[in-house]
PDB file of C-alpha atoms and ligand atoms in Angstrom:
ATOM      1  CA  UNK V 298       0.000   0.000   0.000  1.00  0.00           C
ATOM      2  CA  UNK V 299       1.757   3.484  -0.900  1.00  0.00           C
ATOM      3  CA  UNK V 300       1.090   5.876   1.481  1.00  0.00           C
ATOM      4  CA  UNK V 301       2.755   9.396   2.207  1.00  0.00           C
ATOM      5  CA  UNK V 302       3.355   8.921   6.127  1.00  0.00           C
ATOM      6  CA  UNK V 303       4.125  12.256   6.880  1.00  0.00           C
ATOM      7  CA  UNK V 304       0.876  13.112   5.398  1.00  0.00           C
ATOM      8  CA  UNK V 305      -1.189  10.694   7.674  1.00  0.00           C
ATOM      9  CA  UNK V 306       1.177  11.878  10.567  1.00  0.00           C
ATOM     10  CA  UNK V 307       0.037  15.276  10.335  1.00  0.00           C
ATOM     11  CA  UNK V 308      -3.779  13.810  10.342  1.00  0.00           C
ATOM     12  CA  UNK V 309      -3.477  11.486  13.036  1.00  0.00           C
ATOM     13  CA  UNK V 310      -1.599  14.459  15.361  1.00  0.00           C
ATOM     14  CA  UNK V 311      -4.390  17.062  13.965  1.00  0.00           C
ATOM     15  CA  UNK V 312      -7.351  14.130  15.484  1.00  0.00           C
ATOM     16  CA  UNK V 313      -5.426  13.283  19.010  1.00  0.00           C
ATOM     17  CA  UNK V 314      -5.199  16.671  19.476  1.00  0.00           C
ATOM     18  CA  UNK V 315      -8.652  18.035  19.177  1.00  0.00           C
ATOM     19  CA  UNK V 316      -9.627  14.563  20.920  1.00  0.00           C
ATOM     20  CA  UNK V 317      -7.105  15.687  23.701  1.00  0.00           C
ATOM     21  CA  UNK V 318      -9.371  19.144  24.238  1.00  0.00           C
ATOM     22  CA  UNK V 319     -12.655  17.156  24.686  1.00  0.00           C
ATOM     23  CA  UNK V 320     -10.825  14.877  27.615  1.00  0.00           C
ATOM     24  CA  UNK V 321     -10.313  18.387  29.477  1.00  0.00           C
ATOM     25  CA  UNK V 322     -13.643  19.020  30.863  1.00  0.00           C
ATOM     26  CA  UNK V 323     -13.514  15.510  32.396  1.00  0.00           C
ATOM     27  CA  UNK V 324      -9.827  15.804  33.429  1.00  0.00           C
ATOM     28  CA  UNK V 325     -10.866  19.572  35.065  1.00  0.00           C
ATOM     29  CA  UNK V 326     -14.141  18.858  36.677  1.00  0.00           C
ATOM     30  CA  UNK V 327     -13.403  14.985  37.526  1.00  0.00           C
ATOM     31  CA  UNK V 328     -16.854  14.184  36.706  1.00  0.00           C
ATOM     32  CA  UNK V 329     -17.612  11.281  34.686  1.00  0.00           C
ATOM     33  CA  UNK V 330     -18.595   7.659  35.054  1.00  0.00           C
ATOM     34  CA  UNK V 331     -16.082   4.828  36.135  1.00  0.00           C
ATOM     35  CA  UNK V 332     -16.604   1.121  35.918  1.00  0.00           C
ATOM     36  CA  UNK V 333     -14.924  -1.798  35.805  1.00  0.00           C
ATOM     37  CA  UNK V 334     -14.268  -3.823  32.647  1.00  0.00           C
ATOM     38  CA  UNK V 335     -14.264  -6.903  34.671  1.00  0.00           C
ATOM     39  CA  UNK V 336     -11.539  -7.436  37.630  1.00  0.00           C
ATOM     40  CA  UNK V 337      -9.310  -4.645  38.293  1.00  0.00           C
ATOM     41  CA  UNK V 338      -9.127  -3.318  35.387  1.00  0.00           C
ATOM     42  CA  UNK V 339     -11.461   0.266  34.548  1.00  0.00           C
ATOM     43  CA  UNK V 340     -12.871   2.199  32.025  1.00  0.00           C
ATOM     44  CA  UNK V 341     -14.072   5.591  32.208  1.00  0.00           C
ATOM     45  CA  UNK V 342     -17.119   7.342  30.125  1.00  0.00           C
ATOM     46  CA  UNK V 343     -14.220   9.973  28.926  1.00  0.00           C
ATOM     47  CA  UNK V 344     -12.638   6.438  27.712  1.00  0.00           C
ATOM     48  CA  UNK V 345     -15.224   5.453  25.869  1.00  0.00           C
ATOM     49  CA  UNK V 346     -16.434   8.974  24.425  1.00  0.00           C
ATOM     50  CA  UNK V 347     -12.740   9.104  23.130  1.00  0.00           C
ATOM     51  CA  UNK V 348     -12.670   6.129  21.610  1.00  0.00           C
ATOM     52  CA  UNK V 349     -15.932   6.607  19.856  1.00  0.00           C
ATOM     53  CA  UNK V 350     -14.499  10.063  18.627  1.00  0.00           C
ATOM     54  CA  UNK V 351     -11.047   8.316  17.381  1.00  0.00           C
ATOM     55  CA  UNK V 352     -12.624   5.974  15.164  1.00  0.00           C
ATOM     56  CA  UNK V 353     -15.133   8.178  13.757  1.00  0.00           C
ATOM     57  CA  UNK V 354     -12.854  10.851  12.515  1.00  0.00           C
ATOM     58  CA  UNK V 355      -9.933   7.984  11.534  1.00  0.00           C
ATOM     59  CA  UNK V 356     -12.860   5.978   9.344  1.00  0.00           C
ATOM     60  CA  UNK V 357     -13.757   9.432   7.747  1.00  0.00           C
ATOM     61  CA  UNK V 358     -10.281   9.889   6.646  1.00  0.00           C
ATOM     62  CA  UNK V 359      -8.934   6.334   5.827  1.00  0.00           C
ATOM     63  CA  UNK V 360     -12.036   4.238   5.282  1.00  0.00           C
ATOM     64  CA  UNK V 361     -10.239   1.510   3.848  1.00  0.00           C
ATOM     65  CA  UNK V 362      -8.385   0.470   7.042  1.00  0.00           C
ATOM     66  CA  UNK V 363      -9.425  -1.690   9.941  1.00  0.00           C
ATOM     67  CA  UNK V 364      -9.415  -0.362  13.752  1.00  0.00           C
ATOM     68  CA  UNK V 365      -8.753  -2.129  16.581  1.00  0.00           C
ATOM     69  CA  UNK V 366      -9.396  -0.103  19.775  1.00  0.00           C
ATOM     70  CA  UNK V 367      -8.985  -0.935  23.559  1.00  0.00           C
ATOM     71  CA  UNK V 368     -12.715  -0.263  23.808  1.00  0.00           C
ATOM     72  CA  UNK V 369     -14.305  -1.961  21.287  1.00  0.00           C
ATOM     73  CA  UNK V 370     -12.152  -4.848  21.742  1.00  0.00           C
ATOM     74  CA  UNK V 371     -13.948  -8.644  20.675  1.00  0.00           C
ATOM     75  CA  UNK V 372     -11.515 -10.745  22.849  1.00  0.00           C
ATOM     76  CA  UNK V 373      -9.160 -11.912  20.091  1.00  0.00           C
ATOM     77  CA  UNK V 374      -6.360 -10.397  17.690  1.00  0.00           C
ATOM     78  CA  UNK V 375      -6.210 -13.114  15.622  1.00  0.00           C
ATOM     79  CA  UNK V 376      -8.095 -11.035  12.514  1.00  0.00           C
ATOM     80  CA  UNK V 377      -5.965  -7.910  13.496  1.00  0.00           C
ATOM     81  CA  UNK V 378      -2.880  -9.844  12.607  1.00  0.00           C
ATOM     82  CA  UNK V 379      -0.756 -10.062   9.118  1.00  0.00           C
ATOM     83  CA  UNK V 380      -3.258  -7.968   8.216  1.00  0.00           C
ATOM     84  CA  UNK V 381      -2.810  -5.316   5.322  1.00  0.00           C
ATOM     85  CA  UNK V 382      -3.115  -1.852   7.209  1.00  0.00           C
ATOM     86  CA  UNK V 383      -5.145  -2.097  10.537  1.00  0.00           C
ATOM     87  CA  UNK V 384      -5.539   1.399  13.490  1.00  0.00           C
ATOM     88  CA  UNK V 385      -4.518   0.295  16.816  1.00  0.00           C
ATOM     89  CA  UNK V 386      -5.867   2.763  19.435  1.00  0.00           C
ATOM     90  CA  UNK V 387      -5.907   3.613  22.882  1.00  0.00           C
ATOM     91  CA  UNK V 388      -7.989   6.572  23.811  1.00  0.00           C
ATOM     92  CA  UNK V 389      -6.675   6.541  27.110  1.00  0.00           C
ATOM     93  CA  UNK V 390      -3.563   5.020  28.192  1.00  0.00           C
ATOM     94  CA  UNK V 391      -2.949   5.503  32.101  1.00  0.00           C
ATOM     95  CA  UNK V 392      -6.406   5.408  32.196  1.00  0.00           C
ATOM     96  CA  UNK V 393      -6.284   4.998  36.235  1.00  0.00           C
ATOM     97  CA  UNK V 394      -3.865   8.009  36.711  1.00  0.00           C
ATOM     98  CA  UNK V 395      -6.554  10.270  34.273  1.00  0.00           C
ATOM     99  CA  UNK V 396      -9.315   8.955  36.735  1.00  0.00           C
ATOM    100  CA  UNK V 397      -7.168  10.236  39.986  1.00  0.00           C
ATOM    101  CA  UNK V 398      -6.619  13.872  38.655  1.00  0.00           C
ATOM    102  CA  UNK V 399      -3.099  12.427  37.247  1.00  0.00           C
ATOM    103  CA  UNK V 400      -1.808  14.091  33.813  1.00  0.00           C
ATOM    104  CA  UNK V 401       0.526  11.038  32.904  1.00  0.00           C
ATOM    105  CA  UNK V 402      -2.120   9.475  30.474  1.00  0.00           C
ATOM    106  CA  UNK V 403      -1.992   9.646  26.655  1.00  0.00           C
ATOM    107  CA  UNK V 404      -3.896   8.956  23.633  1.00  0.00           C
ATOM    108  CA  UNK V 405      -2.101   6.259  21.033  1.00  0.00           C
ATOM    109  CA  UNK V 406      -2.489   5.744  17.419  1.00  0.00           C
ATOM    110  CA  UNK V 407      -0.701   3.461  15.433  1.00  0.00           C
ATOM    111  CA  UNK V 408      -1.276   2.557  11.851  1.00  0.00           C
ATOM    112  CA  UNK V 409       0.473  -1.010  11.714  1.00  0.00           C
ATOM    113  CA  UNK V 410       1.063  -2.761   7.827  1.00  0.00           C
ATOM    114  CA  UNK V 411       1.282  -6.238   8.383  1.00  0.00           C
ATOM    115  CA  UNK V 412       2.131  -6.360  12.238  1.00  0.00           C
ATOM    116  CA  UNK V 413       4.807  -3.107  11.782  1.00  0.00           C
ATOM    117  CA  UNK V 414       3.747   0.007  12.725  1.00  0.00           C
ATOM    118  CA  UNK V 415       4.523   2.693  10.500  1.00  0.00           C
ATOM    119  CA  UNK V 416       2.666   5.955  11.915  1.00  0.00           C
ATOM    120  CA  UNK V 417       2.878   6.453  15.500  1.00  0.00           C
ATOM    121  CA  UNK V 418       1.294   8.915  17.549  1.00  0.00           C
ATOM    122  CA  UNK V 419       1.396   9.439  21.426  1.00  0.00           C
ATOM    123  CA  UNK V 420      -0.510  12.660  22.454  1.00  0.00           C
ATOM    124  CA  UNK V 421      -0.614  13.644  26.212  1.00  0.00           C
ATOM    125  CA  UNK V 422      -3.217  16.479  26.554  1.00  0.00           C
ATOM    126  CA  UNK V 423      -2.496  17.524  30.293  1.00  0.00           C
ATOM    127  CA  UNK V 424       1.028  17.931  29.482  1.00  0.00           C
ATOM    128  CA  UNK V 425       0.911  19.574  25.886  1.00  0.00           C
ATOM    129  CA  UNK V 426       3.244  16.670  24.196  1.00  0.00           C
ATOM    130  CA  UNK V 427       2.615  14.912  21.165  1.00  0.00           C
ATOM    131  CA  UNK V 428       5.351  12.008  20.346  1.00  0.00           C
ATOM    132  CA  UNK V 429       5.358  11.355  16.921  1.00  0.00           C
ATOM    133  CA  UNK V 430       7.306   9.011  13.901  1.00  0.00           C
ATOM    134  CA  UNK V 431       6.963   7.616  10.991  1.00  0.00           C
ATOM    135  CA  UNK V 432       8.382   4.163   9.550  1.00  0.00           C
ATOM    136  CA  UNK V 433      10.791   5.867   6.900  1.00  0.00           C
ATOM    137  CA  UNK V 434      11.622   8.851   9.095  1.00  0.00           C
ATOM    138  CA  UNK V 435      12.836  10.257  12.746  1.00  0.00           C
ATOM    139  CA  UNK V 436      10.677  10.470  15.935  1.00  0.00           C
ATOM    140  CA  UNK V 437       9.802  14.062  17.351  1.00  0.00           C
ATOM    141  CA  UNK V 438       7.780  15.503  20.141  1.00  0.00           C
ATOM    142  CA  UNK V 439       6.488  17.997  19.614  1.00  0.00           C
ATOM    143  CA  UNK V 440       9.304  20.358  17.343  1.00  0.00           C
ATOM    144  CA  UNK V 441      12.186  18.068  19.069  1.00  0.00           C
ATOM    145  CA  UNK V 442      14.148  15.038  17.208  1.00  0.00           C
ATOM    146  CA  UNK V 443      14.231  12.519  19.903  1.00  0.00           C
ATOM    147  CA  UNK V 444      17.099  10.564  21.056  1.00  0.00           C
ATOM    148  CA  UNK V 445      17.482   8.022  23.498  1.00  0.00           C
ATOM    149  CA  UNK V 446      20.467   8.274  26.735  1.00  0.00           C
ATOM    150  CA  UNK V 447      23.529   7.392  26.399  1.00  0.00           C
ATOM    151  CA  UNK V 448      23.373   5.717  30.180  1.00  0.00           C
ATOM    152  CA  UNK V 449      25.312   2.180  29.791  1.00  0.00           C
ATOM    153  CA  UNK V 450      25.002   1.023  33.433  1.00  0.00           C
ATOM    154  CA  UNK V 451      22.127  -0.153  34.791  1.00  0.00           C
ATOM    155  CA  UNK V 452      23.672   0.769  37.986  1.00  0.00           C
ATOM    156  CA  UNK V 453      23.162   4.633  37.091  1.00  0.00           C
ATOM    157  CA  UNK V 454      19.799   3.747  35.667  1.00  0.00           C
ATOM    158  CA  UNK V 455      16.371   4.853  35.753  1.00  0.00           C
ATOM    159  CA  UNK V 456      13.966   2.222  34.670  1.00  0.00           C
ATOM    160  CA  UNK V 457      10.082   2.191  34.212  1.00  0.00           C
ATOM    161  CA  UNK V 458       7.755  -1.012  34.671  1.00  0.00           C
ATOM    162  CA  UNK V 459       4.089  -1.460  35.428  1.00  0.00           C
ATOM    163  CA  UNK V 460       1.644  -3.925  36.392  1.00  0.00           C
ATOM    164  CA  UNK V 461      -1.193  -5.294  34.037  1.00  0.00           C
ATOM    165  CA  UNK V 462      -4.500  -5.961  34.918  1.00  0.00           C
ATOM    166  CA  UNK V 463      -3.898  -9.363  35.219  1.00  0.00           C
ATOM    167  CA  UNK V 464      -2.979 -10.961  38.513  1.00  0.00           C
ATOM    168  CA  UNK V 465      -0.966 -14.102  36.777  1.00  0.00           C
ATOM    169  CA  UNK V 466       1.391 -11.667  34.991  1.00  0.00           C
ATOM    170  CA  UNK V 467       1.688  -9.002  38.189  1.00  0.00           C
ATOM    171  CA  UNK V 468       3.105 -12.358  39.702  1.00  0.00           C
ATOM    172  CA  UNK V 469       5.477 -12.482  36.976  1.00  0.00           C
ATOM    173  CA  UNK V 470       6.673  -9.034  37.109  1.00  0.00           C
ATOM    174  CA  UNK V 471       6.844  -9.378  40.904  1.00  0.00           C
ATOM    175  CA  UNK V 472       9.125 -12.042  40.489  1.00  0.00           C
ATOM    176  CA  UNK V 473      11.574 -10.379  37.478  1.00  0.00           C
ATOM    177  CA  UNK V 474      11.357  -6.948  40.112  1.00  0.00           C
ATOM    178  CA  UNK V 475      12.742  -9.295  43.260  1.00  0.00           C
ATOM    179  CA  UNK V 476      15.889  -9.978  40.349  1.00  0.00           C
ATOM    180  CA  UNK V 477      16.537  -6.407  39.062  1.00  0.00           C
ATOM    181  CA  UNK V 478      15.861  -3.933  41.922  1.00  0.00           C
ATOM    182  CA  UNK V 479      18.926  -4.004  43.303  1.00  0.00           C
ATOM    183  CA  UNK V 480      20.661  -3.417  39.992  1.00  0.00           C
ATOM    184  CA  UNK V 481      19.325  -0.307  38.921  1.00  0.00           C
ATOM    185  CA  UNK V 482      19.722   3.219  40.463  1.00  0.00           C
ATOM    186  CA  UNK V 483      15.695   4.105  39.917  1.00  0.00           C
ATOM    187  CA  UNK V 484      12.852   1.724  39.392  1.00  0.00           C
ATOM    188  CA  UNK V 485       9.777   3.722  38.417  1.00  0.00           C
ATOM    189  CA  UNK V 486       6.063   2.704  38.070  1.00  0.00           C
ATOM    190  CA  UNK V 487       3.975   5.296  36.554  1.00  0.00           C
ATOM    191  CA  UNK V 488       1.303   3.619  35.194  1.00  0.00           C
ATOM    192  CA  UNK V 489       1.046   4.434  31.767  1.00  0.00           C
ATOM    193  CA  UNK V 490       2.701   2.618  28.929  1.00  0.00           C
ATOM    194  CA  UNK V 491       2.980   4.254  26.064  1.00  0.00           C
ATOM    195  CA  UNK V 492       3.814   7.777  27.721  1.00  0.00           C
ATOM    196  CA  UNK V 493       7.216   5.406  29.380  1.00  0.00           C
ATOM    197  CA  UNK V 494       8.045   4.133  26.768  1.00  0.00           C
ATOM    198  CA  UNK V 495       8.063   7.322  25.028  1.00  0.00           C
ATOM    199  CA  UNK V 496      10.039   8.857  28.136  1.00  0.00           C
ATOM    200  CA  UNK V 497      12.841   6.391  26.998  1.00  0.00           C
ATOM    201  CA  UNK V 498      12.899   7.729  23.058  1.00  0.00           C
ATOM    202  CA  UNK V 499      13.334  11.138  24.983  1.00  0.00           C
ATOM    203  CA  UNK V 500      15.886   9.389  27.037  1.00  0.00           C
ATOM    204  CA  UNK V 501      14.502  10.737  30.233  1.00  0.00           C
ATOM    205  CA  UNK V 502      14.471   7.033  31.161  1.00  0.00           C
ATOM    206  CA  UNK V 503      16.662   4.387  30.354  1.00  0.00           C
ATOM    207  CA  UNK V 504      14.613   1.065  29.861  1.00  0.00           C
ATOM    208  CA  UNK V 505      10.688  -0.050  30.466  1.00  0.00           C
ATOM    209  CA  UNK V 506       9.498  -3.838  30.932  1.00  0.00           C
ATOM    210  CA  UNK V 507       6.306  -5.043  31.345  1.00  0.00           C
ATOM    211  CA  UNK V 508       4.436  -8.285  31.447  1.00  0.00           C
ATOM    212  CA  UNK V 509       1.038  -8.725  30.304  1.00  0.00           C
ATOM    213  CA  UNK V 510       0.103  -5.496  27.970  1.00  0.00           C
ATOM    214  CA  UNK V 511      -2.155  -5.065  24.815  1.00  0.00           C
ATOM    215  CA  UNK V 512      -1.148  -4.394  21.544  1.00  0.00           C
ATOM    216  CA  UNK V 513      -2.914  -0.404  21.808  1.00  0.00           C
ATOM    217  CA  UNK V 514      -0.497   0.033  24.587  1.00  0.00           C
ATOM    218  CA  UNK V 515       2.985  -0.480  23.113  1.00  0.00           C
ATOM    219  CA  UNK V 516       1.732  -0.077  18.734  1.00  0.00           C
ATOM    220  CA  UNK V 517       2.689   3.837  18.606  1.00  0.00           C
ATOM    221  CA  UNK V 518       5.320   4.127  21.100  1.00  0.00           C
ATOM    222  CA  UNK V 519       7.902   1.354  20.090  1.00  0.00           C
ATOM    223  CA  UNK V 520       8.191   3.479  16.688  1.00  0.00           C
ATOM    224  CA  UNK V 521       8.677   6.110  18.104  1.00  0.00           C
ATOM    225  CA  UNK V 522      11.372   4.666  20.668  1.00  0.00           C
ATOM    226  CA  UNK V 523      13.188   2.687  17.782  1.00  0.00           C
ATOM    227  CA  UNK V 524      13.690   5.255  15.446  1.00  0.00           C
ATOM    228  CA  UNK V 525      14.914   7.358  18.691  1.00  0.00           C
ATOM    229  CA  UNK V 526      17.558   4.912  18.080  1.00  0.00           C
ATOM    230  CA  UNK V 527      16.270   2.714  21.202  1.00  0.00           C
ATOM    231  CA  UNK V 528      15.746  -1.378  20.799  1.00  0.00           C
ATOM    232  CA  UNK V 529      12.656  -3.366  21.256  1.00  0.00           C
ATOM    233  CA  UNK V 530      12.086  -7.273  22.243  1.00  0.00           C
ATOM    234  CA  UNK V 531      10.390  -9.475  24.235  1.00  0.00           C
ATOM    235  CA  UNK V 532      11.634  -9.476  27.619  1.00  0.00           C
ATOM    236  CA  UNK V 533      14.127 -12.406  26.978  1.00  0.00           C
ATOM    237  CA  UNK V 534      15.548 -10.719  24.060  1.00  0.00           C
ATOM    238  CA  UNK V 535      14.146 -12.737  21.045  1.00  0.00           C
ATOM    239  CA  UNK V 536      11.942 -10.887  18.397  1.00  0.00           C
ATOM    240  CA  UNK V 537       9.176  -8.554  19.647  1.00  0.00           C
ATOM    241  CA  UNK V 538       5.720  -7.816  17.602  1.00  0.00           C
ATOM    242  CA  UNK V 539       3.347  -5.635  18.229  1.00  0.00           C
ATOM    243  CA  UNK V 540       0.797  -8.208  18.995  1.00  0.00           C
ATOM    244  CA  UNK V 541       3.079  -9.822  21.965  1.00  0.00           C
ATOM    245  CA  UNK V 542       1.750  -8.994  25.652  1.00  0.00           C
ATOM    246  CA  UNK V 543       5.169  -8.273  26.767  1.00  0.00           C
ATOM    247  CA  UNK V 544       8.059  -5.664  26.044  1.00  0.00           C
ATOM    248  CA  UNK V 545      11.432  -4.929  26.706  1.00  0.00           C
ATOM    249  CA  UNK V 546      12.323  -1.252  25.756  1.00  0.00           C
ATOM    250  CA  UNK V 547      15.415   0.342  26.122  1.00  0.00           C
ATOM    251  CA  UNK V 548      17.972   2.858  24.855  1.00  0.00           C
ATOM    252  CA  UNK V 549      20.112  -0.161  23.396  1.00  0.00           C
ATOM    253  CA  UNK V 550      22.718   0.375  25.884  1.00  0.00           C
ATOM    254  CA  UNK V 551      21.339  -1.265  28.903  1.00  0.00           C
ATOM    255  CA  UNK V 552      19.137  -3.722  26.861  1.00  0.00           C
ATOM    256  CA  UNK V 553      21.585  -7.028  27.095  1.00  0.00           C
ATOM    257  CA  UNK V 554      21.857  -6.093  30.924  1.00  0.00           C
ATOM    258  CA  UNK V 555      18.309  -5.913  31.834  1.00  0.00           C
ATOM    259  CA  UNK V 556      17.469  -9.289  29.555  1.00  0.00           C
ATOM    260  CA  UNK V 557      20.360 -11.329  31.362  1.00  0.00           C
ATOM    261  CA  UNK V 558      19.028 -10.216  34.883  1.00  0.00           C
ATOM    262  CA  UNK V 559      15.182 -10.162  33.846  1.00  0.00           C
ATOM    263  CA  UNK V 560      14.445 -13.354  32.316  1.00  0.00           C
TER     264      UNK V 560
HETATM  265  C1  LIP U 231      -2.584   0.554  31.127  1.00  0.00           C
HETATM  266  C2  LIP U 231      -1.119   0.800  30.904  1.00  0.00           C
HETATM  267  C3  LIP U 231      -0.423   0.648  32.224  1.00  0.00           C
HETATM  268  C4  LIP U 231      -0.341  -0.830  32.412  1.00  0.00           C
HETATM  269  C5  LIP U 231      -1.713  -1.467  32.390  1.00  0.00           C
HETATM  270  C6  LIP U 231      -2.633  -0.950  31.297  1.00  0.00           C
HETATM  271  P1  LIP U 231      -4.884   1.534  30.155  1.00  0.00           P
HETATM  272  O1  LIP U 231      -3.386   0.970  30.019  1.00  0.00           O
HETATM  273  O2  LIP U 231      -0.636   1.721  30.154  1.00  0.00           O
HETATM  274  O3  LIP U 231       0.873   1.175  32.190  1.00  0.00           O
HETATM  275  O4  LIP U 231       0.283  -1.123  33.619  1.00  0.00           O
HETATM  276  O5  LIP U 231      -1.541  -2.849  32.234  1.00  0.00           O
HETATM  277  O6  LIP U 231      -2.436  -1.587  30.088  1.00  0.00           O
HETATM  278  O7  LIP U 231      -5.707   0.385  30.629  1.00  0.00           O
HETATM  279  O8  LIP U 231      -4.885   2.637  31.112  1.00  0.00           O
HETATM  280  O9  LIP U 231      -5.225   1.903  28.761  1.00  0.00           O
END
């Protein structure tokens, strides 16, 4: 499929944006409606009003392509996968810090071409950032090329990690934490993937793990964090997609570190 990317960049940014300025009133007033999705993981009406939004004004543009959003999620990705050009979308990542009065949420949007994502878009409204790259090009936020640290030692290290929803794979995490804690200088949980992981391209951090996440979570931001010049795999260091529940991310430095001590 030929596409100009920088094109459907400057789209995507234009629609997480002006969905950004609706999540304001909710974020300001701290009225809305919160319920669970089942277990401990929530959903908010801002959420789902998002969400809604995202796909509307992404069909309207691209009406070819398929979307795949945390909200209207069926239960499987198997006909998300290999698939010619597919949206994955979270209208609220961090969706629990939003919910406490917490700017460190985002909206993601990545257009992925058979499993690759080649648009990314990470757009946190409370903080005026938008993260973006595209597949043949550098990553940015806002006017600033990205680049990942140049840290080399975990032991001067600040690393991110969070906790699914998921109780089997907080048990995993719990068990790769009791491992690497006492390597690095800073472990940091701040409960919103795709804005860490992005904090790594901008190498205010130096590596984020996590067990258990969805594909919306990690789509946008690993493009942005690779072309950063930052390295992406599963947590024991073998290939990563985007439709694996698990992610080592790191500035490349302190990737072969983390994987020995992690796995
Ligand atoms: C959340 C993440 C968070 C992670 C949770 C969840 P949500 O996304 O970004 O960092 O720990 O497992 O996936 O549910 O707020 O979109």
């Amino acid at each position: 499929m030929t596409m100009d990317y920088s094109a459907v960049k400057d789209t995507i940014i234009h629609i997480c944006q002006k969905a950004g300025e609706k999540l304001h009133r909710y974020f300001e007033s701290g009225e809305f409606i919160h319920t669970s999705k089942g277990g401990l993981d929530f959903l908010t009406q801002a959420d789902a009003e998002t969400d809604e939004y995202l796909r509307k004004e992404i069909k309207k543009t691209f009406p070819q392509t398929e979307l795949l959003t945390e909200e209207t999620f069926a239960g499987s990705f198997a006909p998300f996968r290999h698939k010619e050009s597919v949206w994955i979308i979270d209208p609220i990542d961090g969706t629990t810090n939003f919910s406490r009065g917490d700017s460190h949420c985002a909206i993601s949007v990545g257009l992925v071409h058979k499993d690759v994502t080649v648009v990314g878009v990470v757009h946190l409204p409370f903080e005026n950032k938008t993260y973006w790259a595209t597949i043949d090009g550098e990553s940015y936020c806002n006017d600033e090329e990205l680049h990942v640290s140049g840290i080399n030692n975990l032991g001067v290290s600040s690393v991110g990690y969070d906790w699914s929803w998921d109780t089997k794979e907080r048990m995993r995490m719990f068990q790769s934490l009791r491992k690497f804690v006492p390597h690095v200088r800073q472990p940091l949980s701040m409960g919103s993937a795709a804005s860490d992981i992005c904090l790594v391209a901008e190498g205010r951090l130096d590596g984020y793990f996590i067990y258990g996440l969805k594909p919306w979570d990690h789509a946008a931001a690993s493009l942005i964090l690779t072309n950063a010049g930052g390295k992406v795999t599963k947590i024991d260091g073998s290939e990563w997609n985007v439709f694996d529940s698990e992610i080592l991310a790191t500035n490349g430095l302190i990737h072969q570190q983390m994987k020995t001590i992690i796995k």
